Coordinates of C-alpha atoms in Angstrom, one line a residue:
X1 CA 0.0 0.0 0.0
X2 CA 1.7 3.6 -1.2
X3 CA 1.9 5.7 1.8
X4 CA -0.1 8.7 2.0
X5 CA 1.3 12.1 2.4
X6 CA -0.3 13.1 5.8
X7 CA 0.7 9.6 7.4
X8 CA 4.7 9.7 6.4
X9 CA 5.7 13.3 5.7
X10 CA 7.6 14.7 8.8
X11 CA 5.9 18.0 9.7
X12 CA 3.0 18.1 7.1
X13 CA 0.1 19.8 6.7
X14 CA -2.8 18.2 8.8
X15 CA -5.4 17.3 6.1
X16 CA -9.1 18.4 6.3
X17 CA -10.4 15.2 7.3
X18 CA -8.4 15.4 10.6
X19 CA -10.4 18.7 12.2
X20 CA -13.0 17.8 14.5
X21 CA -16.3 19.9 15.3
X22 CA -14.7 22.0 17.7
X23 CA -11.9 23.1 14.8
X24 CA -8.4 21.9 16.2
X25 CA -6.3 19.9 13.9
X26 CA -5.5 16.7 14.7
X27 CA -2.0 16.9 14.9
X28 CA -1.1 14.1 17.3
X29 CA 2.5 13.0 16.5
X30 CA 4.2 9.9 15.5
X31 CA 6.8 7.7 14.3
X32 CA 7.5 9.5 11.0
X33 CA 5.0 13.3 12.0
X34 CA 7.6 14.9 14.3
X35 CA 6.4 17.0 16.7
X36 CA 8.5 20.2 16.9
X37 CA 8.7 21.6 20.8
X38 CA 10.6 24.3 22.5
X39 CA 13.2 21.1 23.1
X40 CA 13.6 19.7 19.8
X41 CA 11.1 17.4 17.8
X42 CA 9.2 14.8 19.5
X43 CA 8.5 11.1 18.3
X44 CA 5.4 9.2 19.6
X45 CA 6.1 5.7 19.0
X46 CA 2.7 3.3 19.3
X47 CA 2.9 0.2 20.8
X48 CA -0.3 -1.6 20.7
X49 CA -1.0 -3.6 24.8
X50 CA 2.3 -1.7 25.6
X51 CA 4.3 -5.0 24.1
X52 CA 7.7 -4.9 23.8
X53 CA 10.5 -7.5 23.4
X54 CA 13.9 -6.9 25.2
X55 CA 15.3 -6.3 21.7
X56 CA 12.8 -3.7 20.9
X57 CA 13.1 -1.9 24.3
X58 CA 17.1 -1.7 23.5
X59 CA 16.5 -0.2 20.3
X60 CA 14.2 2.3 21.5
X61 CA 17.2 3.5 24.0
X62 CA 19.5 3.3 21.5
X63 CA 17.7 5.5 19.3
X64 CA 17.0 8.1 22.5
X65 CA 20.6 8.6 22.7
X66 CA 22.4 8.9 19.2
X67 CA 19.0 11.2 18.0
X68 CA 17.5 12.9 21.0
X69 CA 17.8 13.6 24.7
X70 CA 18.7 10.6 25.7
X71 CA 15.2 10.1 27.4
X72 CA 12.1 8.0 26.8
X73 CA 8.6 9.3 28.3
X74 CA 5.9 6.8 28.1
X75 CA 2.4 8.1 28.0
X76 CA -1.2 7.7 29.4
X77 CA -1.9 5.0 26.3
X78 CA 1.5 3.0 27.4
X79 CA 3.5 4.6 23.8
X80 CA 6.6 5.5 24.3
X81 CA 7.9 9.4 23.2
X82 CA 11.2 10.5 22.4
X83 CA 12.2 14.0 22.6
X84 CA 15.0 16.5 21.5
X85 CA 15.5 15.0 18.2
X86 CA 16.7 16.8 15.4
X87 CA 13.8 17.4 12.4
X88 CA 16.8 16.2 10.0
X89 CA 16.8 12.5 11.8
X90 CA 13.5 11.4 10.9
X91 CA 14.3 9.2 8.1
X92 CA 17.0 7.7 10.7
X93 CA 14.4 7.3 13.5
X94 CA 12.3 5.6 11.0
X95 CA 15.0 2.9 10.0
X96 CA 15.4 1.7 13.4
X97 CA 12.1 0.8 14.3
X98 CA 11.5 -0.6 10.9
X99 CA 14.7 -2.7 11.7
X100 CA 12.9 -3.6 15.2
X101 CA 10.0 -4.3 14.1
X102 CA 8.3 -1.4 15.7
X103 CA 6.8 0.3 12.7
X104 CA 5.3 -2.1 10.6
X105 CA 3.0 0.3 8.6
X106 CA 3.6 3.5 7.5
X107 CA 0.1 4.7 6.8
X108 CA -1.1 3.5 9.6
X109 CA 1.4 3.9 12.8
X110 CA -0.8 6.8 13.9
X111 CA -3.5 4.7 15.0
X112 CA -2.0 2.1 16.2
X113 CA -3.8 3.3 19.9
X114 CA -4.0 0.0 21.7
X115 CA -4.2 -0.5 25.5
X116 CA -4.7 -3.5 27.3
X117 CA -4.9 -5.1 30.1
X118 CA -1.1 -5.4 31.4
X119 CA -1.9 -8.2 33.9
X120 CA -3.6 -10.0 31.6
X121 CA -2.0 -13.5 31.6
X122 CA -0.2 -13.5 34.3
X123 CA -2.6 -14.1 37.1
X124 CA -6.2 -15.4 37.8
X125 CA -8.1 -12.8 36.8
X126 CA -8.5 -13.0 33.1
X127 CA -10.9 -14.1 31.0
X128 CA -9.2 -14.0 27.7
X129 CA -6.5 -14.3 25.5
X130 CA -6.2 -10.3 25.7
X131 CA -2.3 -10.7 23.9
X132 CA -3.8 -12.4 21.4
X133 CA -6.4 -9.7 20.8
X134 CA -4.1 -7.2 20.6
X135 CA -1.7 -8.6 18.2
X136 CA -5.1 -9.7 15.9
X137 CA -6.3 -6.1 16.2
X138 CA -3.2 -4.4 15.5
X139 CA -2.7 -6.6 12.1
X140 CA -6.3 -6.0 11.1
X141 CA -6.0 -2.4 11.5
X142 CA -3.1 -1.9 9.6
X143 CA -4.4 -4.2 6.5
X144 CA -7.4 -2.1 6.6
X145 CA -7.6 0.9 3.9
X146 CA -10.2 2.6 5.8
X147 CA -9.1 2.8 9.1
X148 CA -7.1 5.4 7.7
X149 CA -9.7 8.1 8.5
X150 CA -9.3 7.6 12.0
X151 CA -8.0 10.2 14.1
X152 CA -4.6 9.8 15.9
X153 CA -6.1 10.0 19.4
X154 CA -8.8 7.6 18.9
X155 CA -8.5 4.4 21.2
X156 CA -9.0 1.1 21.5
X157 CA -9.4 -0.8 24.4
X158 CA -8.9 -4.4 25.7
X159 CA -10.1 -5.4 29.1
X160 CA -9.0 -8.8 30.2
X161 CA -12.2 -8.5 32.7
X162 CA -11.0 -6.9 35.6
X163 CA -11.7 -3.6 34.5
X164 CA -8.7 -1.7 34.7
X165 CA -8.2 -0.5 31.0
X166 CA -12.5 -0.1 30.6
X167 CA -11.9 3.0 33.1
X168 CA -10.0 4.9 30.3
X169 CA -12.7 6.4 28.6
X170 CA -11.5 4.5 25.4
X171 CA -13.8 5.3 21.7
X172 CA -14.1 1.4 21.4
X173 CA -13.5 -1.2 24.5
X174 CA -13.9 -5.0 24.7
X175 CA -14.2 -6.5 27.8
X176 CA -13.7 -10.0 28.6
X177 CA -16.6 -12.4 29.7
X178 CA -16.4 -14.2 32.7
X179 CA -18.4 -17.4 31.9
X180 CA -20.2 -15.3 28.9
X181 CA -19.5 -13.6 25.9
X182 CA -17.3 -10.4 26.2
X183 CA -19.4 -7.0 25.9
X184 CA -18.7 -4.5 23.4
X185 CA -18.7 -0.7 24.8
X186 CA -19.1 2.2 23.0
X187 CA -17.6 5.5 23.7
X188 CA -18.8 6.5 27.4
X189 CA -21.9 4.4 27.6
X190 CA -23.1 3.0 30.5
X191 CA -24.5 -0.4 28.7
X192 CA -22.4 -3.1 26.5
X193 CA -23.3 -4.8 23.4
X194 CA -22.5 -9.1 23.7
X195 CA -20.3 -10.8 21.2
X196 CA -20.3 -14.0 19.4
X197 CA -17.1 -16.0 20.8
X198 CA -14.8 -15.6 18.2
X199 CA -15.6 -12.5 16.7
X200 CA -14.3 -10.1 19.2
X201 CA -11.9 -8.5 17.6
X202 CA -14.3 -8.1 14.3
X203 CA -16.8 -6.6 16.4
X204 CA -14.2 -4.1 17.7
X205 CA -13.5 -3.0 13.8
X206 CA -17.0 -2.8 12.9
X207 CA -17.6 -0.3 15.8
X208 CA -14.5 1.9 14.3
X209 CA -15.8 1.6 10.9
X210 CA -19.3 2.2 11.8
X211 CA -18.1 5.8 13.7
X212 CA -16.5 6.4 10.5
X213 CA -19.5 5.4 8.5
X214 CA -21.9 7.4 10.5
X215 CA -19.8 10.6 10.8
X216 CA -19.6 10.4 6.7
X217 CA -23.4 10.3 6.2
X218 CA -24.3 12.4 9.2
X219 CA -21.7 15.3 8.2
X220 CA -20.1 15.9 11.0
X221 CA -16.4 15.9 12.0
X222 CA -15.4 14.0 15.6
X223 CA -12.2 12.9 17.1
X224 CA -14.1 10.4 19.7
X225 CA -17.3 8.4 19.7
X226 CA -18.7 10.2 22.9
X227 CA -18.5 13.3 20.9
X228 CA -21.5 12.0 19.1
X229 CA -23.1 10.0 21.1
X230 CA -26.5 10.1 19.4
X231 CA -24.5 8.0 16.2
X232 CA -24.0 4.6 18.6
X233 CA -26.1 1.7 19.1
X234 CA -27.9 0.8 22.3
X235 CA -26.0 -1.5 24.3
X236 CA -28.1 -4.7 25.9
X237 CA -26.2 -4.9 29.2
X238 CA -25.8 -3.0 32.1
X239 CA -21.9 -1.7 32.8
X240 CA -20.2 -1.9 36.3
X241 CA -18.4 1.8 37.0
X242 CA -15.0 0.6 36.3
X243 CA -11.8 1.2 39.0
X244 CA -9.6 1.3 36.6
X245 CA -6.5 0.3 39.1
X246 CA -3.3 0.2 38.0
X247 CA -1.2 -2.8 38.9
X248 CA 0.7 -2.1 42.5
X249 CA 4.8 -1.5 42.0
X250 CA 6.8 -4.6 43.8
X251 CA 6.7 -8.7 43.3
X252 CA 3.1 -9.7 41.7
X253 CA 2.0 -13.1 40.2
X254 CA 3.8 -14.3 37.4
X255 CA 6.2 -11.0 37.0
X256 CA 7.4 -7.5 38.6
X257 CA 5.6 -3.9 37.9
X258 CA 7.6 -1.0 38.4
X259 CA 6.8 2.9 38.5
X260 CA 8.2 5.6 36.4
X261 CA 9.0 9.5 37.8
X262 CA 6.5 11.5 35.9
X263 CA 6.7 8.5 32.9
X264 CA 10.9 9.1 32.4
X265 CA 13.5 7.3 32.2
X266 CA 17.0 8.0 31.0
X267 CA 18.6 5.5 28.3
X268 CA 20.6 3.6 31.1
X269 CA 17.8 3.1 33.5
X270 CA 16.0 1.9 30.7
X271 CA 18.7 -1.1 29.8
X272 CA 18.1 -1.4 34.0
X273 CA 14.6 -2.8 32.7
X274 CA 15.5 -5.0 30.1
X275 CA 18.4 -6.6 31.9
X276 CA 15.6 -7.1 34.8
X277 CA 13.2 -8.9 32.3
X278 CA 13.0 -12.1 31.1
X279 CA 12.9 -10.8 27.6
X280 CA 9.4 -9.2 27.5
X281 CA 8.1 -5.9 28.7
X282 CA 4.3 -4.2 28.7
X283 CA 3.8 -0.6 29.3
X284 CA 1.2 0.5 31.2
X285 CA -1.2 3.2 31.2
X286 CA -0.4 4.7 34.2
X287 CA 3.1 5.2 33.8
X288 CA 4.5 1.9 34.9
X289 CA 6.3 -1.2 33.4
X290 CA 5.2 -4.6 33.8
X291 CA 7.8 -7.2 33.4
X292 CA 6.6 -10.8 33.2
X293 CA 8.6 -13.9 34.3
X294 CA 11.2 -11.6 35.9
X295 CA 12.0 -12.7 38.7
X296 CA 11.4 -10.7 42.7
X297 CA 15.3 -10.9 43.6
X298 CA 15.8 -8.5 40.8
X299 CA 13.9 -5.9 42.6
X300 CA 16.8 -3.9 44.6
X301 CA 19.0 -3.5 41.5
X302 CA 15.9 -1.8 39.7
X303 CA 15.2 0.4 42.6
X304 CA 18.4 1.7 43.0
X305 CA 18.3 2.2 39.1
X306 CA 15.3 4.9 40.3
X307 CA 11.9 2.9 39.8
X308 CA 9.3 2.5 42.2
X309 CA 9.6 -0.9 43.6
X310 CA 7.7 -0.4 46.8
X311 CA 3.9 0.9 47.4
X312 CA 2.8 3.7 49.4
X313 CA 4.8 6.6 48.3
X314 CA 3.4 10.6 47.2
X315 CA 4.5 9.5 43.5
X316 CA 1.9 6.9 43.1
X317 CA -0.5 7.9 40.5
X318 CA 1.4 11.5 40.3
X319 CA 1.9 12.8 37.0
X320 CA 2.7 15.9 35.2
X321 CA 2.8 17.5 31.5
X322 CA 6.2 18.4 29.7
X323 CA 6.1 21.9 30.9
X324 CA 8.5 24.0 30.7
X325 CA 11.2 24.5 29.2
X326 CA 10.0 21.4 26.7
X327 CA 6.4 23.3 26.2
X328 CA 6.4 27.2 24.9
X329 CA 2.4 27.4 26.2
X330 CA 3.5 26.1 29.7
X331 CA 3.4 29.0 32.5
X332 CA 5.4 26.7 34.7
X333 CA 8.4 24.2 34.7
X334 CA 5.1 21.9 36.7
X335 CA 7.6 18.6 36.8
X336 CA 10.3 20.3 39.2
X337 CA 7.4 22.1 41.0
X338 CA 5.7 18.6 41.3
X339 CA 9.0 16.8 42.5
X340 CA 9.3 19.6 45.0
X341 CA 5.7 19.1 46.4
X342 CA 5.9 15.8 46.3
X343 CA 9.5 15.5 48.1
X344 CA 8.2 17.6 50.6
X345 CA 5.4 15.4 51.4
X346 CA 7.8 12.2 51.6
X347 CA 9.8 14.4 54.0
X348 CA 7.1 15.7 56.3
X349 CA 6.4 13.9 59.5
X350 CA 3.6 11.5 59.0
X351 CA 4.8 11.4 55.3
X352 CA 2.6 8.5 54.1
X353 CA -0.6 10.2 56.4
X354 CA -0.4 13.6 54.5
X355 CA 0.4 12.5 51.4
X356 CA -3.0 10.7 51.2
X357 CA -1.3 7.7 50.1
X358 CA -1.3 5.2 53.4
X359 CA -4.8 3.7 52.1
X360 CA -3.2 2.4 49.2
X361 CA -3.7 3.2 45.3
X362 CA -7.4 2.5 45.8
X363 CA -8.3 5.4 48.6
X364 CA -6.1 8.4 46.6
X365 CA -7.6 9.9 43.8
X366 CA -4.6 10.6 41.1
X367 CA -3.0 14.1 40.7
X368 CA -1.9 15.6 37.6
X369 CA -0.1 18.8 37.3
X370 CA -0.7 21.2 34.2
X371 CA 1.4 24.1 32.6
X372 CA -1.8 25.1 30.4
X373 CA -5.3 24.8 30.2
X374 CA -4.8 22.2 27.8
X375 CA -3.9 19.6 30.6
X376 CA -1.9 17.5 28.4
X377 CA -1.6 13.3 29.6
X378 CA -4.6 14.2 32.4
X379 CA -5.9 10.9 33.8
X380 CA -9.4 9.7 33.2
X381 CA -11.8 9.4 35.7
X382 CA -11.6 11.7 38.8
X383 CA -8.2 13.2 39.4
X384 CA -7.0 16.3 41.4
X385 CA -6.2 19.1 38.8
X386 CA -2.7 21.5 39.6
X387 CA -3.0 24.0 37.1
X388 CA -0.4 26.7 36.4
X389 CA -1.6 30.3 36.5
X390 CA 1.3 31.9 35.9
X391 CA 1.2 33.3 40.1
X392 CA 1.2 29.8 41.6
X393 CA -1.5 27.1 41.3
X394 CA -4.7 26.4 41.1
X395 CA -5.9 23.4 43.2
X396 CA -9.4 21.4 42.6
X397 CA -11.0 18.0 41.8
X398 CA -11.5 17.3 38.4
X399 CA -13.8 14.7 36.3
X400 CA -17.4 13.3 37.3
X401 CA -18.8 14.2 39.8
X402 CA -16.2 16.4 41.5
X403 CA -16.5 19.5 43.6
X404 CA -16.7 22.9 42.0
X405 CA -14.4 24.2 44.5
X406 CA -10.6 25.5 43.8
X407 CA -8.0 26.7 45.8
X408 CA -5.4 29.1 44.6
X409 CA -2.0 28.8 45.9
X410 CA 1.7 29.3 46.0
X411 CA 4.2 26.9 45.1
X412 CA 5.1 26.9 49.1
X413 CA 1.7 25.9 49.7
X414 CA 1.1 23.6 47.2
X415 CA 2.1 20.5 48.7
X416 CA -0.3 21.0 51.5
X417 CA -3.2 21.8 49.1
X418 CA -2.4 18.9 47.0
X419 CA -2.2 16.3 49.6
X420 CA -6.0 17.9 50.8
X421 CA -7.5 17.5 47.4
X422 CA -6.1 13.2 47.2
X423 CA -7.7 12.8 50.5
X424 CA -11.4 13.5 49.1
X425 CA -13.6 10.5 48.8
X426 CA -14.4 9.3 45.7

């Protein structure tokens, strides 16, 4: 298939097609579209279920290094970005994850937006081959001529049944059966649609094909399905609200899951993670590496590499934007004010207490801080907002539900507010 211009041309124009109802332009970046930022072009490499083998992970360091910063930041959808490169590397950058296997379709690498369950396998809990899904769905979307017309942020979503991944607001999720047939849901919709066994992953291109369908005979432009809601089908079966928990850092069944600072990690501590597996890795999307088969004695050597290895620390569930100086719109460098606030809270007496963080991942809502009003990376769900004003911060509770209330403070105070805001009950 010939690529097409939009899908391969570092830095092109974002085509018509691409500019939703509320007129931005589509113009997420990826593998070949660099992104150019106040620190140099950014890469966004997909990676369908956050899969990666030990070679792949290497390569992706390796590239980090000799054409940008020498970091990788993974992302709310487990991808992987590489910033500082050079706009004259692209072509290189290209090479290598063609030679890695990591781009295996030019026109389509863009949409390649697959999370899944990263636990999935490696415990009791699942219901289905949810691997096996996502390597069926990612070769069926890129042999696909239409799925083309999908927008860069558009998602897909495979829940092995323990709802995790269903709690990300995804356009298109398929969720695992437990002694039935797995449900299809649609955008933000509180009721599924069953599946015939064995037509799962059919059922999951249909629904992308139908939005695309729709959208063409209705006239109107959408990024997401819950942007038109009115264009989906009825569901037959009543939803759960999803946790979406991510899996807790330390020794778990059947492998080790690790945090990331803010999603970073330099090109050495990310060799630290692939010297620690057992020659597969999955990306998670809250930040976080899951490493199957590795075994628990290798946990001191990756947490004096930097990762979270242990629960019950401020960083869980803490993340942050580029800011500045990687982001021009940014009012604030938000990642050293975060660190700041959240050292401060590890260092305060009763550390754990007033960080809201002693009931465990499930009793803290998440905290994101943002240098804009864009909130770049913000979780899904309820999450406490930090928002950059340019004078300090604005403090509140974002997402369903949540309180109307904000508090403005200084960057002195901030750790303080912050720690008020996790504490509310969700």
């Amino acid at each position: 298939m010939p690529p097409t211009p939009d899908a391969t041309a570092p830095g092109a124009a974002v085509p018509d097609r691409e500019v939703s109802d509320r007129g931005h332009a589509d113009a997420c970046p990826g593998a070949l579209r660099l992104h150019p930022a106040d620190d140099g072009s950014l890469a966004r490499i997909r990676l369908p279920g956050g899969l990666l083998t030990d070679r792949q992970a290497t390569a992706l360091a390796d590239a980090a290094e000799a054409l940008g910063d020498g970091e990788l930041e993974t992302t709310s959808r487990g991808n992987v970005q590489l910033r500082g490169l050079a706009p004259q590397c692209a072509a290189d950058l290209a090479d290598r994850l063609r030679a890695a296997g990591l781009l295996p379709s030019d026109t389509h690498e863009r949409i390649r937006n697959i999370v899944a369950s990263p636990l999935a396998g490696l415990d009791a809990t699942a219901s289905a081959d949810v691997q096996a899904w996502v390597r069926e769905l990612d070769t069926r979307l890129c042999a696909s001529d239409w799925a083309t017309g999908l927008s860069g942020k558009f998602l897909f979503a495979l829940d092995d049944g323990r709802g995790d991944v269903a709690a990300l607001d995804a356009d298109v999720t398929l969720i695992a059966g437990s002694g039935g047939p797995a449900l299809l849901r649609l955008g933000r919709s509180t009721h599924g649609l069953p599946v015939e066994p064995g037509q799962e992953v059919t059922a999951v291109l249909d629904a992308a094909r139908s939005f695309l369908d729709a959208l063409r005979a209705d006239g109107r432009r959408a990024w997401h399905l819950r942007e038109v809601p009115d264009l989906l089908p009825a569901g037959s079966v009543p939803l759960p609200a999803y946790a979406g928990t991510a899996p807790e850092v330390g020794a778990l069944p059947g492998g080790l899951s690790v945090g990331l600072r803010f999603g970073r990690a330099s090109a050495g501590q990310w060799r630290s993670l692939v010297a620690a597996s057992a020659g597969r890795l999955r990306l998670t999307p809250w930040r976080g590496v899951v490493l199957p088969g590795a075994p628990a004695e290798r946990l001191p050597a990756l947490a004096e590499a930097g990762f979270r290895t242990e629960p019950g620390s401020p960083w869980e569930r803490a993340t942050a934007c580029t800011g500045l100086p990687g982001c021009a719109k940014s009012r604030a460098d938000v990642r050293s004010d975060a660190a700041r606030a959240l050292g401060a809270a590890i260092g305060a007496p009763g550390a754990a207490d007033a960080s809201g963080v002693a009931a465990g991942p499930s009793g803290v809502l998440p905290v994101h801080w943002s240098g804009c009003e864009r909130r770049c990376g913000h979780p899904a769900g309820r999450w406490v907002d930090v928002l950059a004003t340019g004078h300090g911060y604005r403090v509140t509770v974002n997402g369903p539900a949540a309180a109307p209330t904000a508090v403005d403070v200084t960057n002195e105070e901030m750790a303080e507010a912050v720690a008020e805001a996790r504490r509310t009950t969700k």
